[in-house]
Amino acid sequence: MFREMVTAYLTDPASGLRTKSSKETYRYTLTALADSTTKALSAIEPSDLDEWFAGMADAISPATLANRIVHVKGFFSWCEATGRVSHSPAVGLSKRWKVTRQRVRHNHWLGAGQVKEVLTSVDRTTLTGLRDSIVLRLGFGSGLRRQEILDLCWQDIDLEMQEARVVGKGLMLATVFLPNATVEELKRWREIYTRYVDGPIDTLPVIVRMRKLGGFAGPSVIVGAWGCKASRAVPDTAVRRVTERTKLCFAPHDMRRTFAGLVHDETGSIET
């Protein structure tokens, strides 16, 4: 019954949904809501909606949460207007779930010369610099997302075939090409890595944390926390360091956008 009402809503011109993409976005949200409960449509209460949103709030962005609130409110307003329910349980939903909208982020695409400037600006004579270089090369040279870079383990990388296997959005498996320079950096990184780890490293993360030893009254030194997966802040910090150095403005995900743009410029398509 719930799913049938979702279909009826999406096909009714009174819903105000005109484009196919809008209908599919609403369908995704409302179908997920329908699948989350065994209650009849007329029995849904505000507390049911609050519980549903509470289960996803930490896993999605504020913008996505705000959009799903709009979807649910629109659907139940339509249900009330057409007599499917006597009163919309979504009334007051926006007040109970106040979403702080994030500032608009401007995307940046770098040219080939700018990418070269970024990569050559990194001091690869230090552990942190070499790690930053690999993060940047995986983003610019292979189009990996931030989380895909952090999730990479040594068993996912075939240096001889110049390939890396990643699990992307929607748990989609993909194999990406590793450029020569990236392979050389990874070989050097792996050589250093194996000096400090007893036993096989196949299941260990490629990108690791750094640890500061010493300090206070004496000198300090940065060492690798080998085997300890780096935090989400590491790609951000790597990008911040090179943007401060080169004065080129870009964010971690802009590396993937730049990769796609460069491939398109080279081949005329990002699918080849």
Coordinates of C-alpha atoms in Angstrom, one line a residue:
M1 CA 0.0 0.0 0.0
F2 CA 2.8 2.4 1.0
R3 CA 4.8 1.7 -2.2
E4 CA 1.6 2.0 -4.3
M5 CA 1.0 5.5 -2.9
V6 CA 4.6 6.4 -3.7
T7 CA 4.0 5.4 -7.3
A8 CA 0.7 7.3 -7.4
Y9 CA 2.4 10.4 -6.0
L10 CA 5.2 10.3 -8.6
T11 CA 2.9 9.9 -11.5
D12 CA 0.4 12.6 -10.4
P13 CA 1.0 16.0 -12.1
A14 CA -0.2 17.6 -8.9
S15 CA 3.0 16.4 -7.2
G16 CA 4.9 19.2 -9.1
L17 CA 7.6 16.8 -10.1
R18 CA 8.5 17.4 -13.7
T19 CA 11.8 15.9 -14.6
K20 CA 12.8 12.2 -14.6
S21 CA 15.8 12.9 -12.3
S22 CA 13.6 14.6 -9.7
K23 CA 11.1 11.7 -9.7
E24 CA 14.0 9.2 -9.3
T25 CA 15.4 11.1 -6.4
Y26 CA 12.1 11.2 -4.6
R27 CA 11.4 7.6 -5.5
Y28 CA 14.7 6.6 -3.8
T29 CA 13.9 8.4 -0.6
L30 CA 10.3 7.4 -0.3
T31 CA 10.9 3.7 -1.2
A32 CA 13.5 3.6 1.5
L33 CA 11.0 5.0 3.9
A34 CA 8.4 2.5 2.9
D35 CA 10.8 -0.4 3.3
S36 CA 11.7 0.7 6.8
T37 CA 8.3 0.2 8.3
T38 CA 5.5 -2.4 8.4
K39 CA 2.9 0.2 9.3
A40 CA 0.1 1.3 7.0
L41 CA 0.5 4.7 5.4
S42 CA -2.3 6.1 7.6
A43 CA -0.6 4.8 10.7
I44 CA 2.7 6.6 10.3
E45 CA 3.3 9.0 13.1
P46 CA 5.8 11.9 13.5
S47 CA 7.9 9.7 15.9
D48 CA 8.3 7.1 13.1
L49 CA 9.7 9.7 10.8
D50 CA 12.0 11.0 13.5
E51 CA 13.3 7.5 14.1
W52 CA 13.9 7.0 10.4
F53 CA 15.9 10.2 10.0
A54 CA 17.8 9.5 13.2
G55 CA 19.1 6.3 11.7
M56 CA 20.6 8.0 8.8
A57 CA 21.6 11.5 10.0
D58 CA 25.2 10.6 10.8
A59 CA 25.8 8.8 7.6
I60 CA 24.7 11.4 5.1
S61 CA 25.6 15.1 4.5
P62 CA 23.5 17.9 5.8
A63 CA 22.4 18.8 2.2
T64 CA 21.2 15.2 1.6
L65 CA 19.3 15.2 4.9
A66 CA 17.7 18.5 4.0
N67 CA 16.7 17.1 0.6
R68 CA 15.1 14.0 2.1
I69 CA 13.1 16.0 4.5
V70 CA 11.7 18.0 1.6
H71 CA 10.9 14.7 -0.2
V72 CA 9.0 13.3 2.8
K73 CA 7.1 16.6 3.5
G74 CA 6.1 16.9 -0.1
F75 CA 4.8 13.3 -0.2
F76 CA 2.8 13.5 2.9
S77 CA 1.3 16.9 2.0
W78 CA 0.1 15.3 -1.2
C79 CA -1.3 12.4 0.8
E80 CA -3.2 14.8 3.0
A81 CA -4.5 16.9 0.1
T82 CA -5.8 13.8 -1.7
G83 CA -7.4 12.2 1.3
R84 CA -4.9 9.4 1.7
V85 CA -4.2 10.5 5.3
S86 CA -6.2 12.7 7.6
H87 CA -3.2 14.6 8.8
S88 CA 0.4 14.8 7.6
P89 CA 2.9 13.3 10.1
A90 CA 5.6 15.4 8.4
V91 CA 4.2 18.7 9.8
G92 CA 7.0 20.3 11.9
L93 CA 9.6 18.0 10.5
S94 CA 11.9 20.8 9.4
K95 CA 11.7 22.4 12.9
R96 CA 12.5 19.2 14.6
W97 CA 15.4 18.5 12.2
K98 CA 17.1 21.8 11.8
V99 CA 19.8 21.4 9.2
T100 CA 22.7 23.8 9.0
R101 CA 23.4 24.3 5.3
Q102 CA 27.0 24.3 4.5
R103 CA 28.5 27.1 2.5
V104 CA 28.6 26.7 -1.3
R105 CA 31.8 25.0 -2.3
H106 CA 33.3 26.2 -5.5
N107 CA 34.9 23.5 -7.7
H108 CA 38.2 23.9 -9.3
W109 CA 39.7 22.1 -12.3
L110 CA 43.5 22.3 -12.8
G111 CA 45.3 22.2 -16.1
A112 CA 48.1 19.8 -16.8
G113 CA 50.7 22.4 -16.1
Q114 CA 49.2 23.3 -12.8
V115 CA 49.1 19.6 -11.8
K116 CA 52.8 19.3 -12.6
E117 CA 53.5 22.4 -10.5
V118 CA 51.6 20.9 -7.6
L119 CA 53.3 17.5 -7.8
T120 CA 56.8 19.0 -8.2
S121 CA 56.3 21.3 -5.2
V122 CA 56.2 18.4 -2.7
D123 CA 59.3 17.6 -0.7
R124 CA 59.6 13.9 -1.3
T125 CA 62.8 13.6 0.9
T126 CA 60.6 13.4 4.0
L127 CA 58.2 10.6 5.0
T128 CA 55.3 13.1 5.2
G129 CA 56.2 14.5 1.8
L130 CA 56.4 11.1 0.2
R131 CA 53.1 10.2 1.6
D132 CA 51.6 13.4 0.4
S133 CA 53.0 12.9 -3.0
I134 CA 51.4 9.4 -3.3
V135 CA 48.0 10.8 -2.1
L136 CA 48.2 13.6 -4.7
R137 CA 49.3 11.3 -7.5
L138 CA 46.5 8.8 -6.7
G139 CA 44.0 11.6 -6.9
F140 CA 45.3 13.5 -10.0
G141 CA 46.8 10.5 -11.9
S142 CA 44.2 7.8 -11.2
G143 CA 41.1 9.7 -10.2
L144 CA 40.6 8.1 -6.8
R145 CA 38.3 9.7 -4.3
R146 CA 39.6 10.6 -0.8
Q147 CA 38.1 7.5 0.9
E148 CA 39.3 5.2 -1.9
I149 CA 42.8 6.5 -1.3
L150 CA 42.6 5.9 2.4
D151 CA 41.0 2.4 2.0
L152 CA 43.8 1.1 -0.3
C153 CA 45.7 -1.8 1.1
W154 CA 48.9 -3.3 -0.5
Q155 CA 47.0 -6.3 -1.7
D156 CA 44.8 -4.0 -3.8
I157 CA 47.9 -2.8 -5.8
D158 CA 49.6 -4.6 -8.6
L159 CA 52.8 -2.7 -9.3
E160 CA 53.9 -4.9 -12.1
M161 CA 50.6 -4.5 -14.0
Q162 CA 50.3 -0.8 -12.8
E163 CA 46.8 -1.3 -11.5
A164 CA 44.9 -0.7 -8.3
R165 CA 41.6 -2.3 -7.3
V166 CA 39.2 -0.1 -5.4
V167 CA 35.7 -0.2 -4.0
G168 CA 33.9 3.0 -4.9
K169 CA 30.5 4.5 -4.3
G170 CA 27.7 2.0 -4.1
L171 CA 30.2 -0.7 -3.4
M172 CA 31.2 -0.7 -7.1
L173 CA 34.4 -2.5 -7.8
A174 CA 36.8 -0.8 -10.2
T175 CA 40.4 -1.3 -11.5
V176 CA 42.3 1.9 -12.2
F177 CA 45.6 2.5 -14.0
L178 CA 48.6 3.7 -12.1
P179 CA 51.0 6.0 -14.0
N180 CA 54.7 5.3 -14.1
A181 CA 55.5 8.1 -11.6
T182 CA 52.9 6.8 -9.1
V183 CA 54.3 3.3 -9.4
E184 CA 57.8 4.5 -8.7
E185 CA 56.6 6.4 -5.6
L186 CA 54.7 3.4 -4.4
K187 CA 57.8 1.1 -4.8
R188 CA 59.9 3.5 -2.8
W189 CA 57.1 3.8 -0.1
R190 CA 56.8 0.0 0.1
E191 CA 60.5 -0.4 0.5
I192 CA 60.5 1.9 3.4
Y193 CA 57.3 0.3 4.8
T194 CA 58.7 -3.2 4.9
R195 CA 61.7 -2.1 6.9
Y196 CA 59.6 -1.4 9.9
V197 CA 57.0 -4.1 9.7
D198 CA 57.6 -7.7 10.6
G199 CA 55.8 -10.1 8.4
P200 CA 53.6 -9.6 5.3
I201 CA 52.0 -6.2 4.7
D202 CA 49.4 -7.2 2.1
T203 CA 46.4 -6.5 4.3
L204 CA 47.9 -3.2 5.8
P205 CA 46.8 0.2 4.5
V206 CA 49.1 2.0 2.1
I207 CA 48.5 5.5 3.5
V208 CA 49.4 5.5 7.2
R209 CA 49.4 8.0 10.0
M210 CA 52.5 9.9 11.0
R211 CA 53.7 10.1 14.6
K212 CA 55.8 12.9 16.2
L213 CA 58.4 11.7 18.7
G214 CA 60.4 13.8 21.0
G215 CA 59.8 17.6 21.3
F216 CA 59.4 19.6 24.5
A217 CA 63.0 20.5 25.5
G218 CA 64.6 18.4 22.8
P219 CA 64.4 17.9 19.0
S220 CA 61.4 16.1 17.5
V221 CA 61.2 13.6 14.6
I222 CA 58.3 12.4 12.5
V223 CA 58.0 8.7 12.0
G224 CA 55.5 6.5 10.3
A225 CA 52.8 4.7 12.3
W226 CA 53.2 1.7 10.0
G227 CA 50.0 -0.4 9.7
C228 CA 47.8 2.3 11.2
K229 CA 45.3 3.7 8.6
A230 CA 45.5 7.4 8.1
S231 CA 42.5 9.6 9.1
R232 CA 40.3 11.5 6.7
A233 CA 42.2 14.6 7.5
V234 CA 45.4 13.4 5.8
P235 CA 44.3 14.1 2.2
D236 CA 42.9 17.5 3.3
T237 CA 46.2 18.3 5.0
A238 CA 48.2 17.2 1.9
V239 CA 46.1 19.5 -0.3
R240 CA 46.4 22.4 2.1
R241 CA 50.2 22.1 2.2
V242 CA 50.5 22.3 -1.6
T243 CA 47.9 25.0 -2.0
E244 CA 49.7 27.2 0.5
R245 CA 53.0 26.5 -1.3
T246 CA 51.8 27.0 -4.9
K247 CA 48.9 29.4 -4.3
L248 CA 46.7 27.1 -6.5
C249 CA 43.3 26.7 -5.0
F250 CA 41.7 23.2 -5.0
A251 CA 40.0 20.7 -2.7
P252 CA 40.6 16.9 -2.4
H253 CA 37.7 16.0 -4.7
D254 CA 38.9 18.5 -7.3
M255 CA 41.8 16.1 -8.0
R256 CA 39.2 13.6 -9.3
R257 CA 37.5 16.3 -11.3
T258 CA 40.8 17.4 -12.7
F259 CA 41.7 13.8 -13.7
A260 CA 38.4 13.4 -15.5
G261 CA 39.0 16.7 -17.3
L262 CA 42.5 15.8 -18.4
V263 CA 41.4 12.4 -19.7
H264 CA 38.5 14.1 -21.6
D265 CA 40.9 16.6 -23.1
E266 CA 43.3 13.8 -24.1
T267 CA 40.8 11.3 -25.5
G268 CA 37.5 13.3 -26.0
S269 CA 35.8 11.0 -23.6
I270 CA 36.1 9.9 -19.9
E271 CA 34.9 6.5 -20.7
T272 CA 37.8 5.3 -22.8

